[in-house]
PDB file of C-alpha atoms in Angstrom:
ATOM      1  CA  GLY A   1       5.299 -16.770 -28.695  1.00 70.00           C
ATOM      2  CA  ASP A   2       2.343 -14.733 -27.594  1.00 82.00           C
ATOM      3  CA  SER A   3      -1.089 -15.301 -29.089  1.00 91.00           C
ATOM      4  CA  VAL A   4      -4.711 -14.298 -28.674  1.00 95.00           C
ATOM      5  CA  THR A   5      -7.697 -16.499 -29.430  1.00 96.00           C
ATOM      6  CA  GLN A   6     -11.158 -15.022 -29.542  1.00 95.00           C
ATOM      7  CA  THR A   7     -14.649 -16.086 -30.586  1.00 91.00           C
ATOM      8  CA  GLU A   8     -14.308 -16.607 -34.287  1.00 86.00           C
ATOM      9  CA  GLY A   9     -16.214 -15.217 -37.202  1.00 90.00           C
ATOM     10  CA  LEU A  10     -19.683 -13.757 -37.004  1.00 94.00           C
ATOM     11  CA  VAL A  11     -21.905 -13.567 -33.948  1.00 95.00           C
ATOM     12  CA  THR A  12     -25.514 -12.659 -34.613  1.00 96.00           C
ATOM     13  CA  LEU A  13     -27.684 -11.452 -31.769  1.00 94.00           C
ATOM     14  CA  THR A  14     -31.180 -10.268 -31.125  1.00 96.00           C
ATOM     15  CA  GLU A  15     -31.471  -6.837 -29.565  1.00 97.00           C
ATOM     16  CA  GLY A  16     -31.870  -7.046 -25.813  1.00 97.00           C
ATOM     17  CA  LEU A  17     -30.120 -10.375 -25.390  1.00 96.00           C
ATOM     18  CA  PRO A  18     -26.771 -10.658 -23.615  1.00 96.00           C
ATOM     19  CA  VAL A  19     -23.446 -10.493 -25.411  1.00 95.00           C
ATOM     20  CA  MET A  20     -20.412 -12.568 -24.566  1.00 96.00           C
ATOM     21  CA  LEU A  21     -17.260 -12.678 -26.655  1.00 97.00           C
ATOM     22  CA  ASN A  22     -14.534 -15.016 -25.491  1.00 97.00           C
ATOM     23  CA  CYS A  23     -10.870 -14.095 -25.404  1.00 97.00           C
ATOM     24  CA  THR A  24      -7.997 -16.222 -24.172  1.00 97.00           C
ATOM     25  CA  TYR A  25      -4.313 -15.533 -24.497  1.00 96.00           C
ATOM     26  CA  GLN A  26      -0.914 -17.126 -24.221  1.00 95.00           C
ATOM     27  CA  THR A  27       2.127 -15.311 -22.907  1.00 92.00           C
ATOM     28  CA  ILE A  28       5.262 -16.017 -20.913  1.00 89.00           C
ATOM     29  CA  TYR A  29       5.070 -12.640 -19.225  1.00 87.00           C
ATOM     30  CA  SER A  30       3.473 -12.409 -15.798  1.00 85.00           C
ATOM     31  CA  ASN A  31       2.027  -8.918 -16.204  1.00 89.00           C
ATOM     32  CA  PRO A  32       0.300  -8.649 -19.565  1.00 91.00           C
ATOM     33  CA  PHE A  33      -2.114  -5.909 -20.549  1.00 94.00           C
ATOM     34  CA  LEU A  34      -5.334  -7.012 -22.244  1.00 96.00           C
ATOM     35  CA  PHE A  35      -7.494  -4.822 -24.430  1.00 97.00           C
ATOM     36  CA  TRP A  36     -10.761  -4.869 -26.314  1.00 98.00           C
ATOM     37  CA  TYR A  37     -10.837  -2.601 -29.346  1.00 97.00           C
ATOM     38  CA  VAL A  38     -14.015  -1.973 -31.319  1.00 97.00           C
ATOM     39  CA  HIS A  39     -14.208  -1.070 -34.986  1.00 96.00           C
ATOM     40  CA  TYR A  40     -17.502   0.398 -36.179  1.00 96.00           C
ATOM     41  CA  LEU A  41     -18.167   0.536 -39.897  1.00 92.00           C
ATOM     42  CA  ASN A  42     -16.624   3.611 -41.547  1.00 91.00           C
ATOM     43  CA  GLU A  43     -14.874   4.643 -38.341  1.00 93.00           C
ATOM     44  CA  SER A  44     -11.420   4.112 -36.860  1.00 94.00           C
ATOM     45  CA  PRO A  45     -10.818   1.260 -34.414  1.00 95.00           C
ATOM     46  CA  ARG A  46     -10.917   2.552 -30.861  1.00 96.00           C
ATOM     47  CA  LEU A  47     -10.304   1.310 -27.365  1.00 96.00           C
ATOM     48  CA  LEU A  48     -13.274  -0.146 -25.538  1.00 97.00           C
ATOM     49  CA  LEU A  49     -11.663  -1.645 -22.421  1.00 96.00           C
ATOM     50  CA  LYS A  50      -8.265  -2.456 -21.026  1.00 96.00           C
ATOM     51  CA  SER A  51      -6.892  -4.130 -17.936  1.00 96.00           C
ATOM     52  CA  SER A  52      -3.742  -5.442 -16.342  1.00 93.00           C
ATOM     53  CA  THR A  53      -5.192  -6.133 -12.898  1.00 95.00           C
ATOM     54  CA  ASP A  54      -6.037  -9.696 -12.059  1.00 95.00           C
ATOM     55  CA  ASN A  55      -9.653 -10.422 -11.090  1.00 96.00           C
ATOM     56  CA  LYS A  56     -10.782  -6.803 -11.330  1.00 96.00           C
ATOM     57  CA  ARG A  57     -13.850  -5.955 -13.431  1.00 96.00           C
ATOM     58  CA  THR A  58     -13.444  -3.072 -15.850  1.00 97.00           C
ATOM     59  CA  GLU A  59     -16.429  -1.383 -17.499  1.00 97.00           C
ATOM     60  CA  HIS A  60     -17.117   1.071 -20.274  1.00 95.00           C
ATOM     61  CA  GLN A  61     -20.132   1.915 -22.423  1.00 93.00           C
ATOM     62  CA  GLY A  62     -22.153  -0.885 -20.867  1.00 96.00           C
ATOM     63  CA  PHE A  63     -19.523  -3.512 -21.643  1.00 97.00           C
ATOM     64  CA  HIS A  64     -17.423  -5.204 -18.991  1.00 98.00           C
ATOM     65  CA  ALA A  65     -14.534  -7.628 -18.808  1.00 98.00           C
ATOM     66  CA  THR A  66     -12.429  -9.177 -16.059  1.00 97.00           C
ATOM     67  CA  LEU A  67      -8.849 -10.303 -16.525  1.00 97.00           C
ATOM     68  CA  HIS A  68      -8.364 -13.759 -15.044  1.00 97.00           C
ATOM     69  CA  LYS A  69      -4.708 -14.690 -15.121  1.00 95.00           C
ATOM     70  CA  SER A  70      -5.435 -18.152 -13.738  1.00 95.00           C
ATOM     71  CA  SER A  71      -7.345 -19.022 -16.893  1.00 96.00           C
ATOM     72  CA  SER A  72      -5.615 -16.508 -19.216  1.00 96.00           C
ATOM     73  CA  SER A  73      -8.949 -15.021 -20.167  1.00 97.00           C
ATOM     74  CA  PHE A  74     -10.476 -11.596 -20.771  1.00 98.00           C
ATOM     75  CA  HIS A  75     -14.024 -12.207 -21.973  1.00 98.00           C
ATOM     76  CA  LEU A  76     -16.177  -9.270 -23.063  1.00 98.00           C
ATOM     77  CA  GLN A  77     -19.766  -9.094 -21.844  1.00 98.00           C
ATOM     78  CA  LYS A  78     -22.790  -6.882 -22.022  1.00 97.00           C
ATOM     79  CA  SER A  79     -26.126  -7.606 -20.420  1.00 97.00           C
ATOM     80  CA  SER A  80     -28.306  -6.320 -23.239  1.00 97.00           C
ATOM     81  CA  ALA A  81     -27.216  -5.904 -26.854  1.00 96.00           C
ATOM     82  CA  GLN A  82     -28.179  -2.796 -28.781  1.00 97.00           C
ATOM     83  CA  LEU A  83     -28.372  -2.311 -32.525  1.00 97.00           C
ATOM     84  CA  SER A  84     -25.501   0.163 -32.232  1.00 96.00           C
ATOM     85  CA  ASP A  85     -23.234  -2.580 -30.859  1.00 97.00           C
ATOM     86  CA  SER A  86     -22.916  -4.049 -34.352  1.00 97.00           C
ATOM     87  CA  ALA A  87     -19.193  -3.830 -35.078  1.00 97.00           C
ATOM     88  CA  LEU A  88     -15.931  -5.745 -35.317  1.00 96.00           C
ATOM     89  CA  TYR A  89     -14.403  -6.490 -31.922  1.00 97.00           C
ATOM     90  CA  TYR A  90     -10.743  -7.258 -31.344  1.00 97.00           C
ATOM     91  CA  CYS A  91      -9.124  -8.678 -28.255  1.00 97.00           C
ATOM     92  CA  ALA A  92      -5.461  -7.703 -27.981  1.00 96.00           C
ATOM     93  CA  LEU A  93      -2.473  -8.452 -25.785  1.00 95.00           C
ATOM     94  CA  SER A  94       0.533  -6.340 -24.828  1.00 91.00           C
ATOM     95  CA  GLU A  95       3.348  -8.244 -23.202  1.00 84.00           C
ATOM     96  CA  ASN A  96       5.694  -5.360 -22.680  1.00 78.00           C
ATOM     97  CA  TYR A  97       5.921  -1.687 -23.323  1.00 72.00           C
ATOM     98  CA  ALA A  98       8.261  -1.851 -26.263  1.00 75.00           C
ATOM     99  CA  GLN A  99       6.391  -4.319 -28.429  1.00 79.00           C
ATOM    100  CA  GLY A 100       3.253  -3.768 -30.403  1.00 85.00           C
ATOM    101  CA  LEU A 101      -0.095  -5.317 -29.666  1.00 91.00           C
ATOM    102  CA  THR A 102      -0.940  -8.862 -30.645  1.00 92.00           C
ATOM    103  CA  PHE A 103      -4.501  -8.909 -31.893  1.00 94.00           C
ATOM    104  CA  GLY A 104      -6.934 -11.771 -32.142  1.00 94.00           C
ATOM    105  CA  LEU A 105      -8.573 -12.421 -35.483  1.00 94.00           C
ATOM    106  CA  GLY A 106     -11.605 -10.314 -34.630  1.00 95.00           C
ATOM    107  CA  THR A 107     -15.260 -11.102 -34.020  1.00 95.00           C
ATOM    108  CA  ARG A 108     -17.943  -9.464 -36.096  1.00 95.00           C
ATOM    109  CA  VAL A 109     -21.099  -8.820 -34.106  1.00 97.00           C
ATOM    110  CA  SER A 110     -24.387  -8.148 -35.831  1.00 97.00           C
ATOM    111  CA  VAL A 111     -27.370  -7.187 -33.699  1.00 97.00           C
ATOM    112  CA  PHE A 112     -30.850  -7.500 -35.203  1.00 96.00           C
ATOM    113  CA  PRO A 113     -34.167  -6.121 -33.972  1.00 95.00           C
TER     114      PRO A 113
ATOM    115  CA  ASP B   1      -9.073  17.168 -30.388  1.00 68.00           C
ATOM    116  CA  MET B   2      -6.853  14.099 -30.577  1.00 76.00           C
ATOM    117  CA  LYS B   3      -6.538  12.960 -34.125  1.00 92.00           C
ATOM    118  CA  VAL B   4      -4.669  10.540 -36.351  1.00 96.00           C
ATOM    119  CA  THR B   5      -4.897  11.273 -40.057  1.00 97.00           C
ATOM    120  CA  GLN B   6      -4.026   9.093 -43.024  1.00 97.00           C
ATOM    121  CA  MET B   7      -3.489   9.968 -46.659  1.00 97.00           C
ATOM    122  CA  PRO B   8      -4.617   8.876 -49.111  1.00 97.00           C
ATOM    123  CA  ARG B   9      -7.795   7.157 -48.026  1.00 97.00           C
ATOM    124  CA  TYR B  10      -8.083   5.087 -51.184  1.00 97.00           C
ATOM    125  CA  LEU B  11      -5.359   4.083 -53.619  1.00 97.00           C
ATOM    126  CA  ILE B  12      -5.123   1.889 -56.695  1.00 98.00           C
ATOM    127  CA  LYS B  13      -1.690   0.882 -57.942  1.00 97.00           C
ATOM    128  CA  ARG B  14      -0.280  -1.556 -60.448  1.00 97.00           C
ATOM    129  CA  MET B  15       2.030  -4.352 -59.404  1.00 97.00           C
ATOM    130  CA  GLY B  16       5.598  -3.117 -59.326  1.00 97.00           C
ATOM    131  CA  GLU B  17       4.736   0.505 -58.617  1.00 97.00           C
ATOM    132  CA  ASN B  18       5.940   2.241 -55.479  1.00 96.00           C
ATOM    133  CA  VAL B  19       3.438   3.201 -52.800  1.00 98.00           C
ATOM    134  CA  LEU B  20       3.673   5.850 -50.111  1.00 98.00           C
ATOM    135  CA  LEU B  21       1.155   5.906 -47.277  1.00 98.00           C
ATOM    136  CA  GLU B  22       1.310   8.827 -44.890  1.00 98.00           C
ATOM    137  CA  CYS B  23       0.169   9.168 -41.313  1.00 98.00           C
ATOM    138  CA  GLY B  24       0.036  12.173 -39.018  1.00 97.00           C
ATOM    139  CA  GLN B  25      -0.910  12.746 -35.406  1.00 96.00           C
ATOM    140  CA  ASP B  26      -1.403  15.937 -33.418  1.00 93.00           C
ATOM    141  CA  MET B  27      -0.899  14.534 -29.932  1.00 91.00           C
ATOM    142  CA  SER B  28       2.923  14.531 -29.758  1.00 91.00           C
ATOM    143  CA  HIS B  29       2.766  10.800 -29.178  1.00 93.00           C
ATOM    144  CA  GLU B  30       6.133   9.074 -29.043  1.00 93.00           C
ATOM    145  CA  THR B  31       5.067   5.758 -30.463  1.00 94.00           C
ATOM    146  CA  MET B  32       3.469   5.114 -33.822  1.00 96.00           C
ATOM    147  CA  TYR B  33       2.425   1.923 -35.560  1.00 96.00           C
ATOM    148  CA  TRP B  34       1.462   0.586 -38.948  1.00 97.00           C
ATOM    149  CA  TYR B  35      -0.980  -2.327 -39.166  1.00 97.00           C
ATOM    150  CA  ARG B  36      -2.725  -4.060 -42.005  1.00 97.00           C
ATOM    151  CA  GLN B  37      -6.210  -5.491 -41.710  1.00 95.00           C
ATOM    152  CA  ASP B  38      -7.328  -8.449 -43.787  1.00 94.00           C
ATOM    153  CA  PRO B  39     -10.571 -10.418 -43.461  1.00 88.00           C
ATOM    154  CA  GLY B  40     -10.090 -13.344 -41.135  1.00 86.00           C
ATOM    155  CA  LEU B  41      -6.573 -12.260 -40.164  1.00 90.00           C
ATOM    156  CA  GLY B  42      -7.302  -9.379 -37.856  1.00 90.00           C
ATOM    157  CA  LEU B  43      -4.864  -6.530 -37.397  1.00 93.00           C
ATOM    158  CA  GLN B  44      -1.240  -7.411 -37.992  1.00 94.00           C
ATOM    159  CA  LEU B  45       1.641  -5.183 -36.923  1.00 94.00           C
ATOM    160  CA  ILE B  46       3.986  -4.194 -39.733  1.00 96.00           C
ATOM    161  CA  TYR B  47       6.274  -1.689 -38.031  1.00 96.00           C
ATOM    162  CA  ILE B  48       6.519   0.212 -34.784  1.00 95.00           C
ATOM    163  CA  SER B  49       8.304   3.516 -34.283  1.00 96.00           C
ATOM    164  CA  TYR B  50       9.427   4.661 -30.838  1.00 94.00           C
ATOM    165  CA  ASP B  51      10.386   8.158 -31.974  1.00 93.00           C
ATOM    166  CA  VAL B  52      12.173   9.932 -34.829  1.00 95.00           C
ATOM    167  CA  ASP B  53      14.497   7.526 -36.662  1.00 95.00           C
ATOM    168  CA  SER B  54      13.841   4.777 -34.110  1.00 94.00           C
ATOM    169  CA  ASN B  55      11.884   2.050 -35.866  1.00 95.00           C
ATOM    170  CA  SER B  56      11.469  -1.647 -35.303  1.00 94.00           C
ATOM    171  CA  GLU B  57       9.988  -4.469 -37.321  1.00 94.00           C
ATOM    172  CA  GLY B  58       6.659  -5.881 -36.310  1.00 92.00           C
ATOM    173  CA  ASP B  59       5.253  -9.272 -37.156  1.00 91.00           C
ATOM    174  CA  ILE B  60       5.017  -8.891 -40.935  1.00 95.00           C
ATOM    175  CA  PRO B  61       7.653  -6.373 -42.131  1.00 96.00           C
ATOM    176  CA  LYS B  62       8.621  -8.118 -45.354  1.00 96.00           C
ATOM    177  CA  GLY B  63       7.970  -5.938 -48.392  1.00 96.00           C
ATOM    178  CA  TYR B  64       7.579  -2.767 -46.336  1.00 98.00           C
ATOM    179  CA  ARG B  65       9.745  -0.021 -44.971  1.00 97.00           C
ATOM    180  CA  VAL B  66       9.017   3.022 -42.890  1.00 98.00           C
ATOM    181  CA  SER B  67      10.277   6.513 -42.316  1.00 98.00           C
ATOM    182  CA  ARG B  68       9.848   8.815 -39.349  1.00 97.00           C
ATOM    183  CA  LYS B  69      11.682  12.118 -39.661  1.00 97.00           C
ATOM    184  CA  LYS B  70       9.294  14.134 -37.497  1.00 96.00           C
ATOM    185  CA  ARG B  71       7.532  12.949 -34.369  1.00 95.00           C
ATOM    186  CA  GLU B  72       4.115  13.722 -35.835  1.00 96.00           C
ATOM    187  CA  HIS B  73       4.606  11.925 -39.169  1.00 97.00           C
ATOM    188  CA  PHE B  74       5.107   8.261 -39.949  1.00 98.00           C
ATOM    189  CA  SER B  75       5.265   6.938 -43.500  1.00 98.00           C
ATOM    190  CA  LEU B  76       4.852   3.417 -44.838  1.00 98.00           C
ATOM    191  CA  ILE B  77       6.571   2.642 -48.125  1.00 98.00           C
ATOM    192  CA  LEU B  78       5.989  -0.283 -50.418  1.00 97.00           C
ATOM    193  CA  ASP B  79       8.803  -0.584 -52.934  1.00 91.00           C
ATOM    194  CA  SER B  80       7.476  -2.440 -55.951  1.00 94.00           C
ATOM    195  CA  ALA B  81       4.018  -3.302 -54.666  1.00 96.00           C
ATOM    196  CA  LYS B  82       2.677  -6.820 -54.924  1.00 97.00           C
ATOM    197  CA  THR B  83      -0.897  -7.986 -55.368  1.00 97.00           C
ATOM    198  CA  ASN B  84      -0.823  -9.672 -51.953  1.00 96.00           C
ATOM    199  CA  GLN B  85      -0.267  -6.254 -50.387  1.00 97.00           C
ATOM    200  CA  THR B  86      -3.834  -5.339 -51.261  1.00 98.00           C
ATOM    201  CA  SER B  87      -5.283  -4.546 -47.859  1.00 97.00           C
ATOM    202  CA  VAL B  88      -6.545  -1.868 -45.510  1.00 97.00           C
ATOM    203  CA  TYR B  89      -3.689  -0.156 -43.716  1.00 98.00           C
ATOM    204  CA  PHE B  90      -4.128   1.484 -40.341  1.00 97.00           C
ATOM    205  CA  CYS B  91      -1.794   3.847 -38.598  1.00 97.00           C
ATOM    206  CA  ALA B  92      -1.978   4.288 -34.840  1.00 96.00           C
ATOM    207  CA  SER B  93      -0.191   6.242 -32.159  1.00 95.00           C
ATOM    208  CA  SER B  94       0.180   6.044 -28.392  1.00 93.00           C
ATOM    209  CA  TYR B  95       1.638   8.335 -25.755  1.00 91.00           C
ATOM    210  CA  GLY B  96       4.168   5.774 -24.620  1.00 83.00           C
ATOM    211  CA  GLY B  97       4.401   2.120 -25.515  1.00 82.00           C
ATOM    212  CA  SER B  98       1.782  -0.380 -26.533  1.00 80.00           C
ATOM    213  CA  GLN B  99       0.360  -0.683 -23.017  1.00 86.00           C
ATOM    214  CA  ASP B 100      -1.022   2.817 -23.464  1.00 89.00           C
ATOM    215  CA  THR B 101      -4.186   3.404 -25.440  1.00 92.00           C
ATOM    216  CA  GLN B 102      -3.604   3.361 -29.166  1.00 94.00           C
ATOM    217  CA  TYR B 103      -5.411   5.915 -31.309  1.00 95.00           C
ATOM    218  CA  PHE B 104      -6.116   4.775 -34.834  1.00 96.00           C
ATOM    219  CA  GLY B 105      -6.431   6.634 -38.076  1.00 97.00           C
ATOM    220  CA  PRO B 106      -9.297   6.088 -40.521  1.00 96.00           C
ATOM    221  CA  GLY B 107      -7.338   3.649 -42.674  1.00 96.00           C
ATOM    222  CA  THR B 108      -6.092   3.550 -46.265  1.00 97.00           C
ATOM    223  CA  ARG B 109      -7.669   1.050 -48.613  1.00 97.00           C
ATOM    224  CA  LEU B 110      -4.989  -0.083 -51.076  1.00 98.00           C
ATOM    225  CA  LEU B 111      -5.682  -2.142 -54.170  1.00 98.00           C
ATOM    226  CA  VAL B 112      -2.705  -3.497 -56.087  1.00 97.00           C
ATOM    227  CA  LEU B 113      -3.607  -4.756 -59.540  1.00 97.00           C
TER     228      LEU B 113
END
């Protein structure tokens, strides 16, 4: 079945340093959609990025990710972490329109001054 | 203003009691979802609804049922709640299927004693 594996647990960062959260997936479908959702404390989870296009960089709010079907990866990056980036980040996979998302276990990011 | 609402936000129940969690959306979205969020387990799909009276089990449906009698409302029912159903429950909706952006509610924190 489908699955998503992402950087586990807690990632602690110093403000200004780069962020990279790994996400790899397994699916039998040739045209998956990959997502990054972000969940800030006391807010609702919301979409950060999504892509279904191979080798195309997608960007939003200073974050970027590129879907690489050859390596089944969709890593999330940001060049310079901000305190406000502290949150729980989920990578998710959609194999087809009719099924729900398969989420990774989540990565908690804490950014310190 | 696109919004997903959930009621109640916090709930304490005793084991064996029935639980009703309600979700509403004002975007006329076809598809709605119920997830639960547990530390270290990420977001897990309980049920998906494609429209009124058109529901499908997700990954962890056991112990839950759902009801969707109006497009804008989607209820999650726990008949005879168990302590292992203590969790945070999120409702979400999307315009079409899961490859569209999902909009999440604020969550319901349920404690089953």
